[in-house]
Amino acid sequence: MDFEYDAKTEDYRKRLLAFMDEHVYPAESSFHTDGWEPPAILASLKEAAKEAGLWNLFLPGEHGAGLTNLQYAPLAEITGRSPAVAPAALNCAAPDTGNMEVLAEFGTPEQQERWLKPLLAGEIRSAFAMTEPQVASSDATNIGTRIERDGDDYVINGRKFYITGAMNPNCKVFIVMGKTDPDAARHVQQSQILVPRDTPGLTVKRGMTVMGYTDGDHGGHAELIFENVRVPATNLIGVEGGGFAISQARLGPGRIHHCMRLIGMAERALELMCTRALARTTFGKTLAEQGVIQDWIAESRVRVEQARLLVLKAAWLMDTVGNKGAHTEIQAIKIVVPSAVEWILDKAIQTHGAAGLSQDTPLAGLWASARMLRLADGPDEVHKRSLAHRELKRYRSGS
């Protein structure tokens, strides 16, 4: 690996850093919302991002900026310094990113025209409806929602839970994961299908909080009910039984994007910790002179550097040998990075005292996001289980 940014990446970095200073950081104080409506300032931020050429940076190929994972990593890290504002402003926010990737790779021309095109333009939002309250959804083969063929339509029945982005009124379409053939082999029972928000039988039952936050800045999270929801068979993404494979293709990039942004969250937390430590005095010394604070600062820097190196390695492997070849590293970063960043945020909060819990710093919200990401896209324990199985396989007799 070459750790020097190439000319294209460096150009994007300079423009993005300037955009953060000029537009994103000044917008933070007025961006947050107590409800589900997008903050009013978001529209102008998106226009500014388009004018600056900082749009759809996450998406390779013809539909996006054409960046590799390794080129996008330092840019996503920068946006992670303000994760509620910057990704949304640049049209690089989950779950739209993963949904656009799915539609770009697996969607029909008609599906791309109706849904991908407005998503790429930032005109609508979307959600990915996979997890369910009655089953352990970290094992996607558990999904119980039924998608049954009926003539020229599919009929959907089920209940979904913690569906990110669903409370945003601009969320116009759901990609729904469900079972089309419960009797098929375990990994080909599932399919994915497009369900417009206004389809009869689809009910957004309630918004759900994260650590007490509505998380409205990210479009919120919702519980959904599907009662005889009927959509055309042409809304199926890919083929029947292809849902599990599509979800794996979707989650790989999603996991690394989260980890890239987490590095930026950690850098901002460390910056705030150092600034606070130098400004506050206790027992005749600044906090920066206290050994325990110095230990936290040093340990934070080490953890950031370790996490970043592993994320960059995963990005490099995804570019060179593909997502499947980078499977071990993708799982490793999903285990390591949220936990490391959660620890750093905890120490930054502790350094700030009660102020670290308040709305006067971004730390409490960042901590809630980092803690959530130890569950989102698969909990730590599931990734550890899979990683251990792969490691043990190398030593089993006959393997």
mmCIF file of C-alpha atoms in Angstrom:
data_model
loop_
_atom_site.group_PDB
_atom_site.id
_atom_site.type_symbol
_atom_site.label_atom_id
_atom_site.label_comp_id
_atom_site.label_asym_id
_atom_site.label_seq_id
_atom_site.Cartn_x
_atom_site.Cartn_y
_atom_site.Cartn_z
ATOM 1 C CA MET A 1 0.000 0.000 0.000
ATOM 2 C CA ASP A 2 1.057 3.541 -0.772
ATOM 3 C CA PHE A 3 -0.085 5.812 2.058
ATOM 4 C CA GLU A 4 0.346 9.033 0.108
ATOM 5 C CA TYR A 5 -2.863 10.530 -1.263
ATOM 6 C CA ASP A 6 -2.944 10.634 -5.040
ATOM 7 C CA ALA A 7 -3.614 13.923 -6.811
ATOM 8 C CA LYS A 8 -7.335 13.251 -7.237
ATOM 9 C CA THR A 9 -7.842 12.440 -3.565
ATOM 10 C CA GLU A 10 -5.816 15.440 -2.439
ATOM 11 C CA ASP A 11 -7.876 17.748 -4.652
ATOM 12 C CA TYR A 12 -11.111 16.409 -3.171
ATOM 13 C CA ARG A 13 -9.681 16.641 0.362
ATOM 14 C CA LYS A 14 -8.786 20.309 -0.015
ATOM 15 C CA ARG A 15 -12.187 21.198 -1.423
ATOM 16 C CA LEU A 16 -14.016 19.164 1.189
ATOM 17 C CA LEU A 17 -12.055 20.645 4.100
ATOM 18 C CA ALA A 18 -12.892 24.124 2.795
ATOM 19 C CA PHE A 19 -16.560 23.121 2.437
ATOM 20 C CA MET A 20 -16.623 21.876 6.031
ATOM 21 C CA ASP A 21 -15.211 25.175 7.318
ATOM 22 C CA GLU A 22 -17.417 27.372 5.145
ATOM 23 C CA HIS A 23 -20.713 25.491 5.266
ATOM 24 C CA VAL A 24 -20.901 22.457 7.552
ATOM 25 C CA TYR A 25 -19.520 23.572 10.913
ATOM 26 C CA PRO A 26 -21.435 26.897 10.856
ATOM 27 C CA ALA A 27 -24.655 24.945 10.141
ATOM 28 C CA GLU A 28 -24.341 22.544 13.084
ATOM 29 C CA SER A 29 -26.023 24.766 15.663
ATOM 30 C CA SER A 30 -29.131 25.239 13.499
ATOM 31 C CA PHE A 31 -29.208 21.802 11.897
ATOM 32 C CA HIS A 32 -30.714 19.658 14.613
ATOM 33 C CA THR A 33 -34.436 19.014 14.700
ATOM 34 C CA ASP A 34 -36.720 17.703 17.421
ATOM 35 C CA GLY A 35 -39.091 16.183 14.879
ATOM 36 C CA TRP A 36 -38.724 14.268 11.644
ATOM 37 C CA GLU A 37 -38.721 17.053 9.073
ATOM 38 C CA PRO A 38 -35.296 17.618 7.481
ATOM 39 C CA PRO A 39 -33.630 20.769 8.836
ATOM 40 C CA ALA A 40 -34.491 23.752 6.650
ATOM 41 C CA ILE A 41 -30.819 24.543 6.043
ATOM 42 C CA LEU A 42 -30.161 21.164 4.404
ATOM 43 C CA ALA A 43 -31.478 22.221 0.985
ATOM 44 C CA SER A 44 -28.994 25.081 0.702
ATOM 45 C CA LEU A 45 -26.158 22.847 1.912
ATOM 46 C CA LYS A 46 -26.935 20.327 -0.810
ATOM 47 C CA GLU A 47 -26.922 23.005 -3.468
ATOM 48 C CA ALA A 48 -23.578 24.282 -2.191
ATOM 49 C CA ALA A 49 -22.146 20.746 -2.273
ATOM 50 C CA LYS A 50 -23.300 20.258 -5.864
ATOM 51 C CA GLU A 51 -21.719 23.553 -6.881
ATOM 52 C CA ALA A 52 -18.473 22.532 -5.189
ATOM 53 C CA GLY A 53 -18.410 19.195 -7.037
ATOM 54 C CA LEU A 54 -18.747 17.280 -3.767
ATOM 55 C CA TRP A 55 -21.714 15.093 -4.638
ATOM 56 C CA ASN A 56 -22.236 11.308 -4.540
ATOM 57 C CA LEU A 57 -18.583 10.813 -3.661
ATOM 58 C CA PHE A 58 -19.260 7.325 -2.265
ATOM 59 C CA LEU A 59 -20.471 5.763 -5.517
ATOM 60 C CA PRO A 60 -17.929 4.358 -7.985
ATOM 61 C CA GLY A 61 -18.584 3.979 -11.680
ATOM 62 C CA GLU A 62 -20.774 6.003 -13.991
ATOM 63 C CA HIS A 63 -23.322 7.061 -11.369
ATOM 64 C CA GLY A 64 -20.942 8.655 -8.842
ATOM 65 C CA ALA A 65 -17.625 10.456 -8.563
ATOM 66 C CA GLY A 66 -15.680 7.420 -9.772
ATOM 67 C CA LEU A 67 -13.553 7.176 -6.634
ATOM 68 C CA THR A 68 -12.070 3.938 -5.357
ATOM 69 C CA ASN A 69 -12.663 2.854 -1.764
ATOM 70 C CA LEU A 70 -9.125 3.943 -0.911
ATOM 71 C CA GLN A 71 -9.723 7.376 -2.430
ATOM 72 C CA TYR A 72 -13.070 7.776 -0.694
ATOM 73 C CA ALA A 73 -11.810 6.734 2.766
ATOM 74 C CA PRO A 74 -10.128 10.034 3.752
ATOM 75 C CA LEU A 75 -13.113 11.979 2.421
ATOM 76 C CA ALA A 76 -15.608 9.937 4.426
ATOM 77 C CA GLU A 77 -13.384 10.455 7.464
ATOM 78 C CA ILE A 78 -13.674 14.214 7.038
ATOM 79 C CA THR A 79 -17.470 14.036 6.797
ATOM 80 C CA GLY A 80 -17.464 11.907 9.957
ATOM 81 C CA ARG A 81 -16.342 14.945 11.932
ATOM 82 C CA SER A 82 -19.926 16.186 11.522
ATOM 83 C CA PRO A 83 -21.890 13.002 10.808
ATOM 84 C CA ALA A 84 -25.361 14.499 11.074
ATOM 85 C CA VAL A 85 -24.669 17.314 8.620
ATOM 86 C CA ALA A 86 -21.888 16.519 6.145
ATOM 87 C CA PRO A 87 -22.983 13.126 4.735
ATOM 88 C CA ALA A 88 -26.529 14.391 4.153
ATOM 89 C CA ALA A 89 -25.231 17.581 2.534
ATOM 90 C CA LEU A 90 -23.046 15.574 0.122
ATOM 91 C CA ASN A 91 -25.740 12.957 -0.631
ATOM 92 C CA CYS A 92 -23.470 10.384 1.013
ATOM 93 C CA ALA A 93 -25.715 9.418 3.937
ATOM 94 C CA ALA A 94 -26.903 5.966 4.894
ATOM 95 C CA PRO A 95 -29.162 4.212 4.131
ATOM 96 C CA ASP A 96 -29.451 5.949 0.753
ATOM 97 C CA THR A 97 -25.847 5.111 -0.092
ATOM 98 C CA GLY A 98 -26.403 1.365 0.198
ATOM 99 C CA ASN A 99 -29.730 1.553 -1.592
ATOM 100 C CA MET A 100 -28.191 3.462 -4.481
ATOM 101 C CA GLU A 101 -25.438 0.848 -4.696
ATOM 102 C CA VAL A 102 -28.052 -1.922 -4.838
ATOM 103 C CA LEU A 103 -30.067 -0.173 -7.535
ATOM 104 C CA ALA A 104 -26.952 0.673 -9.538
ATOM 105 C CA GLU A 105 -25.739 -2.945 -9.455
ATOM 106 C CA PHE A 106 -28.946 -4.987 -9.467
ATOM 107 C CA GLY A 107 -31.758 -2.654 -10.554
ATOM 108 C CA THR A 108 -33.492 -2.863 -13.905
ATOM 109 C CA PRO A 109 -33.370 0.172 -16.220
ATOM 110 C CA GLU A 110 -36.953 0.968 -15.202
ATOM 111 C CA GLN A 111 -36.127 0.725 -11.473
ATOM 112 C CA GLN A 112 -33.087 2.910 -11.972
ATOM 113 C CA GLU A 113 -35.088 5.528 -13.857
ATOM 114 C CA ARG A 114 -37.859 5.670 -11.240
ATOM 115 C CA TRP A 115 -35.819 5.424 -8.029
ATOM 116 C CA LEU A 116 -32.063 5.617 -8.571
ATOM 117 C CA LYS A 117 -32.193 8.785 -10.648
ATOM 118 C CA PRO A 118 -34.031 10.903 -8.018
ATOM 119 C CA LEU A 119 -31.883 9.406 -5.241
ATOM 120 C CA LEU A 120 -28.719 10.398 -7.094
ATOM 121 C CA ALA A 121 -30.148 13.893 -7.501
ATOM 122 C CA GLY A 122 -30.947 14.112 -3.785
ATOM 123 C CA GLU A 123 -34.619 14.720 -4.557
ATOM 124 C CA ILE A 124 -35.903 11.846 -2.400
ATOM 125 C CA ARG A 125 -34.700 9.619 0.463
ATOM 126 C CA SER A 126 -35.068 5.875 0.954
ATOM 127 C CA ALA A 127 -34.853 3.142 3.592
ATOM 128 C CA PHE A 128 -33.725 -0.479 3.811
ATOM 129 C CA ALA A 129 -36.299 -2.635 5.629
ATOM 130 C CA MET A 130 -34.605 -5.812 6.820
ATOM 131 C CA THR A 131 -34.537 -6.092 10.634
ATOM 132 C CA GLU A 132 -37.531 -7.443 12.553
ATOM 133 C CA PRO A 133 -38.550 -7.412 16.232
ATOM 134 C CA GLN A 134 -39.528 -11.082 16.565
ATOM 135 C CA VAL A 135 -36.320 -12.632 15.213
ATOM 136 C CA ALA A 136 -32.567 -12.219 15.648
ATOM 137 C CA SER A 137 -32.048 -10.241 12.482
ATOM 138 C CA SER A 138 -28.264 -10.405 12.720
ATOM 139 C CA ASP A 139 -28.861 -13.764 11.030
ATOM 140 C CA ALA A 140 -30.585 -12.555 7.880
ATOM 141 C CA THR A 141 -31.876 -16.050 7.125
ATOM 142 C CA ASN A 142 -34.204 -15.613 10.127
ATOM 143 C CA ILE A 143 -36.269 -12.932 8.398
ATOM 144 C CA GLY A 144 -39.962 -13.806 8.675
ATOM 145 C CA THR A 145 -41.655 -11.239 6.421
ATOM 146 C CA ARG A 146 -43.351 -13.021 3.506
ATOM 147 C CA ILE A 147 -43.199 -11.890 -0.114
ATOM 148 C CA GLU A 148 -45.644 -14.105 -2.043
ATOM 149 C CA ARG A 149 -46.280 -14.135 -5.774
ATOM 150 C CA ASP A 150 -49.884 -13.534 -6.835
ATOM 151 C CA GLY A 151 -50.261 -13.281 -10.579
ATOM 152 C CA ASP A 152 -48.472 -10.160 -11.802
ATOM 153 C CA ASP A 153 -47.934 -8.908 -8.248
ATOM 154 C CA TYR A 154 -46.154 -9.742 -5.029
ATOM 155 C CA VAL A 155 -48.007 -9.494 -1.715
ATOM 156 C CA ILE A 156 -45.999 -8.583 1.401
ATOM 157 C CA ASN A 157 -46.913 -9.314 5.016
ATOM 158 C CA GLY A 158 -44.708 -8.716 8.023
ATOM 159 C CA ARG A 159 -43.330 -6.328 10.585
ATOM 160 C CA LYS A 160 -40.073 -4.387 10.437
ATOM 161 C CA PHE A 161 -38.173 -2.672 13.232
ATOM 162 C CA TYR A 162 -35.576 0.103 13.556
ATOM 163 C CA ILE A 163 -35.761 1.007 9.881
ATOM 164 C CA THR A 164 -33.365 3.907 9.490
ATOM 165 C CA GLY A 165 -34.567 6.934 7.551
ATOM 166 C CA ALA A 166 -38.201 5.840 7.533
ATOM 167 C CA MET A 167 -39.470 8.804 9.577
ATOM 168 C CA ASN A 168 -38.155 11.319 7.069
ATOM 169 C CA PRO A 169 -41.164 12.526 5.044
ATOM 170 C CA ASN A 170 -38.923 12.582 1.966
ATOM 171 C CA CYS A 171 -38.384 8.820 2.301
ATOM 172 C CA LYS A 172 -40.374 7.710 -0.730
ATOM 173 C CA VAL A 173 -39.352 4.080 -1.188
ATOM 174 C CA PHE A 174 -38.383 1.057 0.894
ATOM 175 C CA ILE A 175 -36.190 -1.828 -0.186
ATOM 176 C CA VAL A 176 -37.846 -4.686 1.710
ATOM 177 C CA MET A 177 -36.205 -8.000 2.551
ATOM 178 C CA GLY A 178 -38.514 -10.995 2.955
ATOM 179 C CA LYS A 179 -38.960 -14.665 2.202
ATOM 180 C CA THR A 180 -40.309 -15.741 -1.166
ATOM 181 C CA ASP A 181 -39.658 -19.470 -0.632
ATOM 182 C CA PRO A 182 -39.339 -20.688 2.982
ATOM 183 C CA ASP A 183 -38.724 -24.250 1.710
ATOM 184 C CA ALA A 184 -35.687 -23.386 -0.404
ATOM 185 C CA ALA A 185 -32.084 -23.775 0.734
ATOM 186 C CA ARG A 186 -31.306 -21.488 3.686
ATOM 187 C CA HIS A 187 -29.528 -18.714 1.774
ATOM 188 C CA VAL A 188 -31.880 -18.551 -1.211
ATOM 189 C CA GLN A 189 -35.204 -18.214 0.615
ATOM 190 C CA GLN A 190 -35.054 -14.406 0.666
ATOM 191 C CA SER A 191 -35.742 -11.731 -1.920
ATOM 192 C CA GLN A 192 -35.679 -7.937 -2.010
ATOM 193 C CA ILE A 193 -38.434 -5.791 -3.431
ATOM 194 C CA LEU A 194 -39.192 -2.093 -3.885
ATOM 195 C CA VAL A 195 -42.205 -0.763 -1.991
ATOM 196 C CA PRO A 196 -43.260 2.878 -2.495
ATOM 197 C CA ARG A 197 -44.143 4.611 0.768
ATOM 198 C CA ASP A 198 -47.705 5.365 -0.273
ATOM 199 C CA THR A 199 -48.568 1.730 -1.089
ATOM 200 C CA PRO A 200 -51.829 0.673 0.630
ATOM 201 C CA GLY A 201 -51.267 -1.641 3.588
ATOM 202 C CA LEU A 202 -47.900 -0.142 4.549
ATOM 203 C CA THR A 203 -48.112 1.582 7.925
ATOM 204 C CA VAL A 204 -45.348 3.540 9.635
ATOM 205 C CA LYS A 205 -46.419 2.523 13.140
ATOM 206 C CA ARG A 206 -44.054 4.616 15.263
ATOM 207 C CA GLY A 207 -40.762 6.425 15.379
ATOM 208 C CA MET A 208 -38.055 4.814 17.512
ATOM 209 C CA THR A 209 -35.364 6.574 19.515
ATOM 210 C CA VAL A 210 -31.657 5.787 19.846
ATOM 211 C CA MET A 211 -30.384 6.269 23.406
ATOM 212 C CA GLY A 212 -33.271 8.690 23.851
ATOM 213 C CA TYR A 213 -32.469 10.669 20.690
ATOM 214 C CA THR A 214 -35.073 10.896 17.945
ATOM 215 C CA ASP A 215 -32.130 10.868 15.512
ATOM 216 C CA GLY A 216 -34.244 13.043 13.259
ATOM 217 C CA ASP A 217 -31.107 14.476 11.659
ATOM 218 C CA HIS A 218 -30.565 11.050 10.086
ATOM 219 C CA GLY A 219 -34.206 10.593 9.131
ATOM 220 C CA GLY A 220 -35.125 8.762 12.304
ATOM 221 C CA HIS A 221 -35.926 5.077 12.722
ATOM 222 C CA ALA A 222 -39.333 3.415 12.529
ATOM 223 C CA GLU A 223 -41.385 0.320 13.076
ATOM 224 C CA LEU A 224 -43.281 -0.669 9.939
ATOM 225 C CA ILE A 225 -46.293 -2.925 9.404
ATOM 226 C CA PHE A 226 -46.937 -4.625 6.049
ATOM 227 C CA GLU A 227 -50.496 -5.939 5.722
ATOM 228 C CA ASN A 228 -51.270 -7.406 2.305
ATOM 229 C CA VAL A 229 -49.070 -4.813 0.647
ATOM 230 C CA ARG A 230 -49.361 -5.408 -3.097
ATOM 231 C CA VAL A 231 -46.722 -4.246 -5.581
ATOM 232 C CA PRO A 232 -46.017 -5.208 -9.213
ATOM 233 C CA ALA A 233 -43.737 -8.183 -9.781
ATOM 234 C CA THR A 234 -41.464 -5.824 -11.714
ATOM 235 C CA ASN A 235 -40.543 -4.244 -8.355
ATOM 236 C CA LEU A 236 -38.482 -7.335 -7.449
ATOM 237 C CA ILE A 237 -34.767 -6.531 -7.328
ATOM 238 C CA GLY A 238 -32.707 -9.142 -9.144
ATOM 239 C CA VAL A 239 -34.189 -12.634 -9.009
ATOM 240 C CA GLU A 240 -36.259 -14.587 -6.513
ATOM 241 C CA GLY A 241 -33.962 -16.047 -3.886
ATOM 242 C CA GLY A 242 -31.271 -13.441 -4.513
ATOM 243 C CA GLY A 243 -32.057 -11.293 -1.486
ATOM 244 C CA PHE A 244 -29.416 -12.695 0.845
ATOM 245 C CA ALA A 245 -26.650 -12.291 -1.739
ATOM 246 C CA ILE A 246 -27.787 -8.731 -2.477
ATOM 247 C CA SER A 247 -27.782 -7.894 1.246
ATOM 248 C CA GLN A 248 -24.203 -9.143 1.576
ATOM 249 C CA ALA A 249 -23.139 -7.073 -1.423
ATOM 250 C CA ARG A 250 -24.853 -4.051 0.141
ATOM 251 C CA LEU A 251 -23.512 -4.416 3.672
ATOM 252 C CA GLY A 252 -19.803 -4.681 2.817
ATOM 253 C CA PRO A 253 -19.456 -1.117 1.514
ATOM 254 C CA GLY A 254 -21.916 0.099 4.164
ATOM 255 C CA ARG A 255 -19.759 -1.287 6.971
ATOM 256 C CA ILE A 256 -16.573 0.311 5.710
ATOM 257 C CA HIS A 257 -18.305 3.662 5.106
ATOM 258 C CA HIS A 258 -19.482 3.676 8.724
ATOM 259 C CA CYS A 259 -15.957 2.910 9.899
ATOM 260 C CA MET A 260 -14.442 5.625 7.722
ATOM 261 C CA ARG A 261 -16.788 8.196 9.244
ATOM 262 C CA LEU A 262 -16.110 6.865 12.749
ATOM 263 C CA ILE A 263 -12.428 7.769 12.339
ATOM 264 C CA GLY A 264 -13.495 11.375 11.746
ATOM 265 C CA MET A 265 -15.721 11.254 14.832
ATOM 266 C CA ALA A 266 -12.749 10.047 16.868
ATOM 267 C CA GLU A 267 -10.479 12.776 15.536
ATOM 268 C CA ARG A 268 -12.998 15.446 16.481
ATOM 269 C CA ALA A 269 -13.442 13.924 19.944
ATOM 270 C CA LEU A 270 -9.677 13.891 20.483
ATOM 271 C CA GLU A 271 -9.429 17.486 19.301
ATOM 272 C CA LEU A 272 -12.137 18.546 21.761
ATOM 273 C CA MET A 273 -10.517 16.536 24.547
ATOM 274 C CA CYS A 274 -7.147 18.246 24.048
ATOM 275 C CA THR A 275 -8.694 21.715 23.806
ATOM 276 C CA ARG A 276 -10.669 21.165 26.988
ATOM 277 C CA ALA A 277 -7.689 19.685 28.836
ATOM 278 C CA LEU A 278 -5.582 22.758 28.093
ATOM 279 C CA ALA A 279 -8.336 25.188 29.088
ATOM 280 C CA ARG A 280 -9.472 23.730 32.439
ATOM 281 C CA THR A 281 -7.651 23.879 35.756
ATOM 282 C CA THR A 282 -8.206 21.574 38.713
ATOM 283 C CA PHE A 283 -6.175 21.222 41.916
ATOM 284 C CA GLY A 284 -3.721 23.828 40.711
ATOM 285 C CA LYS A 285 -2.951 22.227 37.357
ATOM 286 C CA THR A 286 -4.526 22.168 33.939
ATOM 287 C CA LEU A 287 -6.226 18.915 33.074
ATOM 288 C CA ALA A 288 -3.535 18.485 30.439
ATOM 289 C CA GLU A 289 -0.953 18.176 33.227
ATOM 290 C CA GLN A 290 -2.844 15.379 34.957
ATOM 291 C CA GLY A 291 -1.355 11.962 34.237
ATOM 292 C CA VAL A 292 -4.684 10.242 33.734
ATOM 293 C CA ILE A 293 -5.721 12.756 31.059
ATOM 294 C CA GLN A 294 -2.369 12.381 29.313
ATOM 295 C CA ASP A 295 -2.912 8.621 29.299
ATOM 296 C CA TRP A 296 -6.341 9.053 27.692
ATOM 297 C CA ILE A 297 -4.946 11.389 25.038
ATOM 298 C CA ALA A 298 -2.032 9.118 24.170
ATOM 299 C CA GLU A 299 -4.216 6.015 24.107
ATOM 300 C CA SER A 300 -6.758 7.808 21.925
ATOM 301 C CA ARG A 301 -4.127 8.733 19.359
ATOM 302 C CA VAL A 302 -2.855 5.147 19.249
ATOM 303 C CA ARG A 303 -6.369 3.764 18.801
ATOM 304 C CA VAL A 304 -7.185 6.240 16.027
ATOM 305 C CA GLU A 305 -4.033 5.355 14.109
ATOM 306 C CA GLN A 306 -4.586 1.611 14.502
ATOM 307 C CA ALA A 307 -8.200 1.894 13.393
ATOM 308 C CA ARG A 308 -7.371 4.072 10.392
ATOM 309 C CA LEU A 309 -4.663 1.708 9.164
ATOM 310 C CA LEU A 310 -7.007 -1.265 9.317
ATOM 311 C CA VAL A 311 -9.766 0.667 7.524
ATOM 312 C CA LEU A 312 -7.342 1.708 4.775
ATOM 313 C CA LYS A 313 -6.155 -1.870 4.383
ATOM 314 C CA ALA A 314 -9.752 -3.054 4.035
ATOM 315 C CA ALA A 315 -10.442 -0.322 1.451
ATOM 316 C CA TRP A 316 -7.309 -1.247 -0.502
ATOM 317 C CA LEU A 317 -8.269 -4.931 -0.530
ATOM 318 C CA MET A 318 -11.815 -4.148 -1.650
ATOM 319 C CA ASP A 319 -10.313 -2.237 -4.575
ATOM 320 C CA THR A 320 -7.735 -4.882 -5.488
ATOM 321 C CA VAL A 321 -9.312 -8.276 -4.725
ATOM 322 C CA GLY A 322 -12.972 -7.384 -4.269
ATOM 323 C CA ASN A 323 -15.349 -7.353 -1.305
ATOM 324 C CA LYS A 324 -15.206 -11.125 -0.902
ATOM 325 C CA GLY A 325 -11.421 -11.075 -0.724
ATOM 326 C CA ALA A 326 -11.594 -8.349 1.917
ATOM 327 C CA HIS A 327 -14.175 -10.169 4.036
ATOM 328 C CA THR A 328 -11.863 -10.761 6.999
ATOM 329 C CA GLU A 329 -10.714 -7.139 7.094
ATOM 330 C CA ILE A 330 -14.257 -5.770 6.707
ATOM 331 C CA GLN A 331 -15.370 -7.831 9.678
ATOM 332 C CA ALA A 332 -12.271 -6.825 11.639
ATOM 333 C CA ILE A 333 -12.920 -3.102 11.222
ATOM 334 C CA LYS A 334 -16.591 -3.569 12.112
ATOM 335 C CA ILE A 335 -15.451 -5.169 15.386
ATOM 336 C CA VAL A 336 -12.598 -2.807 16.233
ATOM 337 C CA VAL A 337 -13.543 0.665 15.038
ATOM 338 C CA PRO A 338 -16.917 1.373 16.733
ATOM 339 C CA SER A 339 -15.599 0.021 20.035
ATOM 340 C CA ALA A 340 -12.390 2.068 19.835
ATOM 341 C CA VAL A 341 -14.270 5.245 18.937
ATOM 342 C CA GLU A 342 -16.836 4.670 21.666
ATOM 343 C CA TRP A 343 -13.935 4.481 24.166
ATOM 344 C CA ILE A 344 -12.375 7.712 22.870
ATOM 345 C CA LEU A 345 -15.712 9.536 23.015
ATOM 346 C CA ASP A 346 -16.263 8.306 26.556
ATOM 347 C CA LYS A 347 -12.913 9.801 27.632
ATOM 348 C CA ALA A 348 -13.668 13.047 25.804
ATOM 349 C CA ILE A 349 -16.996 13.270 27.636
ATOM 350 C CA GLN A 350 -15.270 12.558 30.941
ATOM 351 C CA THR A 351 -12.719 15.298 30.263
ATOM 352 C CA HIS A 352 -15.542 17.773 29.719
ATOM 353 C CA GLY A 353 -17.377 16.795 32.891
ATOM 354 C CA ALA A 354 -21.100 17.508 32.877
ATOM 355 C CA ALA A 355 -20.697 19.675 29.771
ATOM 356 C CA GLY A 356 -19.821 16.528 27.843
ATOM 357 C CA LEU A 357 -23.326 15.220 28.461
ATOM 358 C CA SER A 358 -25.021 18.405 27.326
ATOM 359 C CA GLN A 359 -26.090 19.916 24.035
ATOM 360 C CA ASP A 360 -23.172 22.372 24.258
ATOM 361 C CA THR A 361 -20.806 19.885 22.607
ATOM 362 C CA PRO A 362 -21.440 17.223 19.939
ATOM 363 C CA LEU A 363 -19.932 14.515 22.147
ATOM 364 C CA ALA A 364 -23.083 12.932 23.602
ATOM 365 C CA GLY A 365 -24.688 12.558 20.190
ATOM 366 C CA LEU A 366 -21.468 11.190 18.715
ATOM 367 C CA TRP A 367 -21.224 8.657 21.543
ATOM 368 C CA ALA A 368 -24.784 7.468 20.901
ATOM 369 C CA SER A 369 -23.955 7.028 17.210
ATOM 370 C CA ALA A 370 -20.791 5.059 17.949
ATOM 371 C CA ARG A 371 -22.603 2.837 20.428
ATOM 372 C CA MET A 372 -25.377 2.206 17.919
ATOM 373 C CA LEU A 373 -22.821 1.149 15.316
ATOM 374 C CA ARG A 374 -21.765 -1.748 17.519
ATOM 375 C CA LEU A 375 -25.178 -3.163 16.563
ATOM 376 C CA ALA A 376 -25.939 -1.700 13.129
ATOM 377 C CA ASP A 377 -24.916 -3.877 10.159
ATOM 378 C CA GLY A 378 -24.405 -6.790 12.535
ATOM 379 C CA PRO A 379 -23.439 -6.845 16.235
ATOM 380 C CA ASP A 380 -19.834 -7.318 17.330
ATOM 381 C CA GLU A 381 -20.475 -10.858 18.503
ATOM 382 C CA VAL A 382 -21.759 -12.073 15.123
ATOM 383 C CA HIS A 383 -18.715 -10.677 13.319
ATOM 384 C CA LYS A 384 -16.414 -12.255 15.909
ATOM 385 C CA ARG A 385 -18.164 -15.597 15.483
ATOM 386 C CA SER A 386 -17.773 -15.499 11.712
ATOM 387 C CA LEU A 387 -14.175 -14.328 11.936
ATOM 388 C CA ALA A 388 -13.297 -17.086 14.402
ATOM 389 C CA HIS A 389 -14.898 -19.743 12.186
ATOM 390 C CA ARG A 390 -12.844 -18.548 9.218
ATOM 391 C CA GLU A 391 -9.661 -18.531 11.275
ATOM 392 C CA LEU A 392 -10.300 -21.991 12.728
ATOM 393 C CA LYS A 393 -11.046 -23.387 9.288
ATOM 394 C CA ARG A 394 -7.395 -22.937 8.374
ATOM 395 C CA TYR A 395 -6.404 -25.387 11.092
ATOM 396 C CA ARG A 396 -9.134 -28.000 10.821
ATOM 397 C CA SER A 397 -7.991 -31.327 9.457
ATOM 398 C CA GLY A 398 -8.724 -31.708 5.786
ATOM 399 C CA SER A 399 -9.292 -27.976 5.248
#
